[in-house]
Coordinates of C-alpha atoms in Angstrom, one line a residue:
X1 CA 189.0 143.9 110.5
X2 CA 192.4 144.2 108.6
X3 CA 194.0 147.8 109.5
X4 CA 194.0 150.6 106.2
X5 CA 196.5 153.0 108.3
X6 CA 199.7 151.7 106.0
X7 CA 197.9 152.6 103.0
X8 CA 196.4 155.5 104.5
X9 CA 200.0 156.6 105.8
X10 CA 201.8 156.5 102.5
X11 CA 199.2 158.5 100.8
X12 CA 200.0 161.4 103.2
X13 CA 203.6 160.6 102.2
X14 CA 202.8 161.0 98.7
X15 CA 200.9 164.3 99.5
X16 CA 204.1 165.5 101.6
X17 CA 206.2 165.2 98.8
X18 CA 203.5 166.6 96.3
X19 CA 203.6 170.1 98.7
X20 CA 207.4 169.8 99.2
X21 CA 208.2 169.4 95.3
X22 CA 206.0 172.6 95.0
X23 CA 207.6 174.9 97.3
X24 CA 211.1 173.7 95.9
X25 CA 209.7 174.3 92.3
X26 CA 208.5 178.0 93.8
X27 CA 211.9 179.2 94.9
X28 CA 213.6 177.7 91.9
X29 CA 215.1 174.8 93.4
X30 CA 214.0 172.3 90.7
X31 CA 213.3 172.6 87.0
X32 CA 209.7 172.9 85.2
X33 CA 210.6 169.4 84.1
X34 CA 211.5 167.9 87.1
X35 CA 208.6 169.1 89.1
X36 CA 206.2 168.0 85.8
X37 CA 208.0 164.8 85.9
X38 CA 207.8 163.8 89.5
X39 CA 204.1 164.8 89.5
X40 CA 202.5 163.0 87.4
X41 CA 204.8 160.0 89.1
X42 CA 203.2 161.1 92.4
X43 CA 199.9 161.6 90.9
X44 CA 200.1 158.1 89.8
X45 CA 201.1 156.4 92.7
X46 CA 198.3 158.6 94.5
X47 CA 195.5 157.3 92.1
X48 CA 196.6 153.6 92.8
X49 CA 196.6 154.5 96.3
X50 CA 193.5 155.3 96.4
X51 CA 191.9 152.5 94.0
X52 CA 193.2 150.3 96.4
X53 CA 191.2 151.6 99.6
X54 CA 188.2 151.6 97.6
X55 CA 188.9 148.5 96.5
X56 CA 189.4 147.6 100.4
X57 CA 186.6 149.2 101.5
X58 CA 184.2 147.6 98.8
X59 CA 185.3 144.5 100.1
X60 CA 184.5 144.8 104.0
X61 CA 181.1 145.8 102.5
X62 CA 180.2 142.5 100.9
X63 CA 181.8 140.8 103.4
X64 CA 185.2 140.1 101.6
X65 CA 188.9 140.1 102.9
X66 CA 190.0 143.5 102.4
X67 CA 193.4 141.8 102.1
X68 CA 192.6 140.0 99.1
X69 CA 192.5 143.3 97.2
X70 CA 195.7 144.3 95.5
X71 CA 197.1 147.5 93.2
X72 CA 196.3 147.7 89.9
X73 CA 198.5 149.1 87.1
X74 CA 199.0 152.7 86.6
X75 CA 197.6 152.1 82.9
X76 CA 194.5 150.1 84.6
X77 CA 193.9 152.9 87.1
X78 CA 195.1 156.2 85.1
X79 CA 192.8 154.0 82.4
X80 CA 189.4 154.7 84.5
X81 CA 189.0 158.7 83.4
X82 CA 189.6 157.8 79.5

């Protein structure tokens, strides 16, 4: 069984920053639009992050390489709630 700890580490990356943005945005380090800006960049790469565990995951059940499964687009992905 392939090993989901890479993807699983950079989305606590991702969530690092998330909270570390915030607090820097609370004590007016950075700019409404910064923070907006780096956000939605973070909330992004979070989605695709997590499309591609399930993606993984869906794979192991049916008895697929989990490798095989790759990042979609941040259109495809951010595509999914519209």
């Amino acid at each position: 069984m392939t090993d989901d700890k890479p993807l699983f580490s950079r989305i606590d990356e991702l969530v690092a920053e998330e909270h570390e943005l915030r607090t820097k945005h609370a004590s007016g380090k950075i700019n409404d639009t910064d923070e907006h800006a780096r956000l939605r960049a973070l909330e992004v790469e979070l989605d695709q992050c997590w499309d591609l565990l399930r993606q993984r995951r869906a794979k192991r059940e049916f008895g697929e390489n989990p490798d095989t499964a790759a990042a979609r687009s941040a259109d495809t992905v951010e595509g999914y709630l519209n």
